[in-house]
Amino acid sequence: MTKTALKLKSYLFLFLGILMGSCEQEIQSEKMINQNYSFLLGAYTNDDSQGIGLLVFDHENKKLETKIIGARITNPSFVISNKAQTLVFAVEETAGENGGKIKSFKFERENNKLVLLDTKDSFGDHPCYLALDEKEEFLVVGNYSGGNFSAYKINQGNLEHVQTIQHEGQSIVSNRQAGPHVHSTVFHPDGHFLLVADLGTDKIHLYNFNPGFAVPFNHASIQYFEVDGGAGPRHLAIHPEGNTVYLVHELSAELGIYGFDKGKMSKKQILPLTAPDFIGTVGAAEVRISPDARFVYASNRGEANEISVFEIQKDESLKFIERVKTGGEMPRNFIITKDGNYLLVAHQGSNNITVFERELKSGKLHKLEIEAEFNKPVYLFGLD
């Protein structure tokens, strides 16, 4: 074969390779465009026909659909899956001699079927939060009324209780802070710490995480960080770089921004979640960081029923962007889709779920005229 022919053959293969790559990208893009968003749906229940739900958002046709995939589960107010989406974990937010319940399920994703694997006591009343460590070897549950948290070793979906840590203390709002109320348990991105927000004591407790120890959680050298009295720490989100914590203050309806350096926390900024002229009841609930880590969103219930939008600055402080009505009552939880294009809000008080389109550049929200009905929805967990 001549040099000219060889060169032509090389060009032909190169052209075919580019063409095939382009076609593959177009097919992948089309899949992304046509792919629906799916979410596990946690809620409070009134009867045995209710339980864990599945929410599907068909963004192309602007439709929301819900169905029950785990009936006869009482108050599954917090529900998560592992990364492989083969296991699902849920609380039963109840009270009893040994607290509420934790349930684990085999998750048959192809038909969205849940098969019960295990049920364990939470050892504290009204479990309200679940977290998995990065390696998904441990499950941690925060017990709100119990004022404690419990840890479980995971073995093929079965749960072995290994530890319960009880908090003590109170704070200045007598009707809400007469005792400890653990509201969230969040692993730090470095894998070495667990941050536990206690609404009842106005503290963020800091624990060292040692997965190889018989009892994996022990107080860090600095045991806790105390926020302003009456703030009521609820949910928190940690910046992916690990050096900033964004904390919802439920009782004061504020968003606290705190530095984090090797287990030491410091106050950087406190921002209101209400307009200066707002008059009425409040109840800040959820905080989320956008997938590109450029914006922070926080919800506020009571008579506000709003989401506030903030832009993250270079020093990870926040700049206020806007505040929008959520289209329902008691926006307890919301979620941003993994591509950042949409934000969905669950409303406990008005039994509905609303959808906002999100501007990626500005972070601003635009409400779509679609919604779904569901009984007291309070938590959304995104699925692939």
PDB file of C-alpha atoms in Angstrom, residues 160-270:
ATOM      1  CA  GLU A 160     -26.372  -4.144  64.435  1.00  0.00           C
ATOM      2  CA  HIS A 161     -26.754  -1.529  67.176  1.00  0.00           C
ATOM      3  CA  VAL A 162     -23.310  -0.480  68.393  1.00  0.00           C
ATOM      4  CA  GLN A 163     -23.782   2.786  70.289  1.00  0.00           C
ATOM      5  CA  THR A 164     -26.212   5.393  71.656  1.00  0.00           C
ATOM      6  CA  ILE A 165     -24.994   8.772  72.918  1.00  0.00           C
ATOM      7  CA  GLN A 166     -27.299  10.840  75.114  1.00  0.00           C
ATOM      8  CA  HIS A 167     -27.155  14.648  75.174  1.00  0.00           C
ATOM      9  CA  GLU A 168     -27.981  16.758  78.220  1.00  0.00           C
ATOM     10  CA  GLY A 169     -28.902  20.400  78.774  1.00  0.00           C
ATOM     11  CA  GLN A 170     -31.376  23.070  77.738  1.00  0.00           C
ATOM     12  CA  SER A 171     -31.545  26.634  76.431  1.00  0.00           C
ATOM     13  CA  ILE A 172     -33.593  29.822  76.700  1.00  0.00           C
ATOM     14  CA  VAL A 173     -36.810  29.089  74.718  1.00  0.00           C
ATOM     15  CA  SER A 174     -38.689  27.247  77.445  1.00  0.00           C
ATOM     16  CA  ASN A 175     -41.399  25.631  75.319  1.00  0.00           C
ATOM     17  CA  ARG A 176     -38.937  24.234  72.742  1.00  0.00           C
ATOM     18  CA  GLN A 177     -35.631  23.976  74.590  1.00  0.00           C
ATOM     19  CA  ALA A 178     -36.434  22.419  77.958  1.00  0.00           C
ATOM     20  CA  GLY A 179     -34.185  19.482  77.029  1.00  0.00           C
ATOM     21  CA  PRO A 180     -31.939  18.213  74.233  1.00  0.00           C
ATOM     22  CA  HIS A 181     -33.415  17.652  70.754  1.00  0.00           C
ATOM     23  CA  VAL A 182     -31.055  16.066  68.222  1.00  0.00           C
ATOM     24  CA  HIS A 183     -32.210  17.218  64.785  1.00  0.00           C
ATOM     25  CA  SER A 184     -29.441  16.201  62.379  1.00  0.00           C
ATOM     26  CA  THR A 185     -26.321  14.041  62.213  1.00  0.00           C
ATOM     27  CA  VAL A 186     -23.948  14.932  59.372  1.00  0.00           C
ATOM     28  CA  PHE A 187     -20.601  13.358  58.465  1.00  0.00           C
ATOM     29  CA  HIS A 188     -17.840  15.813  57.612  1.00  0.00           C
ATOM     30  CA  PRO A 189     -16.396  15.385  54.081  1.00  0.00           C
ATOM     31  CA  ASP A 190     -12.996  14.442  55.519  1.00  0.00           C
ATOM     32  CA  GLY A 191     -14.538  11.333  57.091  1.00  0.00           C
ATOM     33  CA  HIS A 192     -13.097  12.032  60.546  1.00  0.00           C
ATOM     34  CA  PHE A 193     -15.952  13.909  62.239  1.00  0.00           C
ATOM     35  CA  LEU A 194     -19.690  13.693  62.866  1.00  0.00           C
ATOM     36  CA  LEU A 195     -21.517  16.986  63.461  1.00  0.00           C
ATOM     37  CA  VAL A 196     -24.725  16.708  65.511  1.00  0.00           C
ATOM     38  CA  ALA A 197     -27.119  19.672  65.618  1.00  0.00           C
ATOM     39  CA  ASP A 198     -29.025  19.848  68.911  1.00  0.00           C
ATOM     40  CA  LEU A 199     -31.974  22.257  68.749  1.00  0.00           C
ATOM     41  CA  GLY A 200     -32.726  21.949  72.458  1.00  0.00           C
ATOM     42  CA  THR A 201     -29.283  22.982  73.738  1.00  0.00           C
ATOM     43  CA  ASP A 202     -28.195  25.426  70.996  1.00  0.00           C
ATOM     44  CA  LYS A 203     -25.072  23.360  70.339  1.00  0.00           C
ATOM     45  CA  ILE A 204     -23.315  21.603  67.478  1.00  0.00           C
ATOM     46  CA  HIS A 205     -21.727  18.557  69.071  1.00  0.00           C
ATOM     47  CA  LEU A 206     -18.487  17.335  67.487  1.00  0.00           C
ATOM     48  CA  TYR A 207     -17.560  13.647  67.494  1.00  0.00           C
ATOM     49  CA  ASN A 208     -14.501  11.831  66.239  1.00  0.00           C
ATOM     50  CA  PHE A 209     -15.422   8.984  63.902  1.00  0.00           C
ATOM     51  CA  ASN A 210     -13.253   5.866  64.199  1.00  0.00           C
ATOM     52  CA  PRO A 211     -14.918   3.071  62.196  1.00  0.00           C
ATOM     53  CA  GLY A 212     -12.428   0.469  63.414  1.00  0.00           C
ATOM     54  CA  PHE A 213     -13.293   1.008  67.099  1.00  0.00           C
ATOM     55  CA  ALA A 214     -15.901  -1.041  68.993  1.00  0.00           C
ATOM     56  CA  VAL A 215     -17.670   2.258  69.746  1.00  0.00           C
ATOM     57  CA  PRO A 216     -17.016   4.400  66.662  1.00  0.00           C
ATOM     58  CA  PHE A 217     -18.092   7.826  68.007  1.00  0.00           C
ATOM     59  CA  ASN A 218     -16.412   9.741  70.815  1.00  0.00           C
ATOM     60  CA  HIS A 219     -16.454  13.447  71.627  1.00  0.00           C
ATOM     61  CA  ALA A 220     -13.718  15.387  69.853  1.00  0.00           C
ATOM     62  CA  SER A 221     -11.154  17.386  71.843  1.00  0.00           C
ATOM     63  CA  ILE A 222     -13.486  20.376  71.437  1.00  0.00           C
ATOM     64  CA  GLN A 223     -16.757  18.706  72.396  1.00  0.00           C
ATOM     65  CA  TYR A 224     -19.227  21.236  71.029  1.00  0.00           C
ATOM     66  CA  PHE A 225     -19.708  24.665  69.509  1.00  0.00           C
ATOM     67  CA  GLU A 226     -22.411  26.847  71.065  1.00  0.00           C
ATOM     68  CA  VAL A 227     -24.547  29.040  68.795  1.00  0.00           C
ATOM     69  CA  ASP A 228     -26.527  32.111  69.876  1.00  0.00           C
ATOM     70  CA  GLY A 229     -29.105  31.393  72.584  1.00  0.00           C
ATOM     71  CA  GLY A 230     -32.572  30.642  71.209  1.00  0.00           C
ATOM     72  CA  ALA A 231     -31.318  29.994  67.660  1.00  0.00           C
ATOM     73  CA  GLY A 232     -32.360  26.327  67.585  1.00  0.00           C
ATOM     74  CA  PRO A 233     -29.870  24.424  65.362  1.00  0.00           C
ATOM     75  CA  ARG A 234     -31.757  22.181  62.928  1.00  0.00           C
ATOM     76  CA  HIS A 235     -30.233  20.999  59.635  1.00  0.00           C
ATOM     77  CA  LEU A 236     -26.765  21.781  58.346  1.00  0.00           C
ATOM     78  CA  ALA A 237     -24.869  21.479  55.079  1.00  0.00           C
ATOM     79  CA  ILE A 238     -21.075  21.361  54.835  1.00  0.00           C
ATOM     80  CA  HIS A 239     -19.264  22.942  51.888  1.00  0.00           C
ATOM     81  CA  PRO A 240     -17.543  20.250  49.756  1.00  0.00           C
ATOM     82  CA  GLU A 241     -14.151  21.693  50.715  1.00  0.00           C
ATOM     83  CA  GLY A 242     -15.053  21.058  54.359  1.00  0.00           C
ATOM     84  CA  ASN A 243     -14.127  24.446  55.827  1.00  0.00           C
ATOM     85  CA  THR A 244     -17.591  26.053  56.053  1.00  0.00           C
ATOM     86  CA  VAL A 245     -20.810  24.883  57.708  1.00  0.00           C
ATOM     87  CA  TYR A 246     -24.183  26.393  56.734  1.00  0.00           C
ATOM     88  CA  LEU A 247     -26.644  25.880  59.597  1.00  0.00           C
ATOM     89  CA  VAL A 248     -30.395  26.521  59.720  1.00  0.00           C
ATOM     90  CA  HIS A 249     -31.488  28.229  62.952  1.00  0.00           C
ATOM     91  CA  GLU A 250     -35.075  26.955  63.223  1.00  0.00           C
ATOM     92  CA  LEU A 251     -36.327  29.114  66.073  1.00  0.00           C
ATOM     93  CA  SER A 252     -34.789  32.441  65.044  1.00  0.00           C
ATOM     94  CA  ALA A 253     -35.344  31.825  61.295  1.00  0.00           C
ATOM     95  CA  GLU A 254     -31.735  32.547  60.383  1.00  0.00           C
ATOM     96  CA  LEU A 255     -28.931  30.941  58.439  1.00  0.00           C
ATOM     97  CA  GLY A 256     -25.644  30.689  60.303  1.00  0.00           C
ATOM     98  CA  ILE A 257     -22.318  30.461  58.465  1.00  0.00           C
ATOM     99  CA  TYR A 258     -19.531  28.882  60.513  1.00  0.00           C
ATOM    100  CA  GLY A 259     -15.909  28.155  59.805  1.00  0.00           C
ATOM    101  CA  PHE A 260     -14.607  24.636  60.380  1.00  0.00           C
ATOM    102  CA  ASP A 261     -10.919  23.842  60.845  1.00  0.00           C
ATOM    103  CA  LYS A 262      -9.833  20.423  62.123  1.00  0.00           C
ATOM    104  CA  GLY A 263     -12.724  20.156  64.561  1.00  0.00           C
ATOM    105  CA  LYS A 264     -12.750  23.802  65.614  1.00  0.00           C
ATOM    106  CA  MET A 265     -15.760  25.921  64.630  1.00  0.00           C
ATOM    107  CA  SER A 266     -16.072  29.709  64.481  1.00  0.00           C
ATOM    108  CA  LYS A 267     -18.926  32.106  63.707  1.00  0.00           C
ATOM    109  CA  LYS A 268     -18.561  33.987  60.419  1.00  0.00           C
ATOM    110  CA  GLN A 269     -21.985  35.362  59.514  1.00  0.00           C
ATOM    111  CA  ILE A 270     -25.676  35.248  60.519  1.00  0.00           C
TER     112      ILE A 270
END
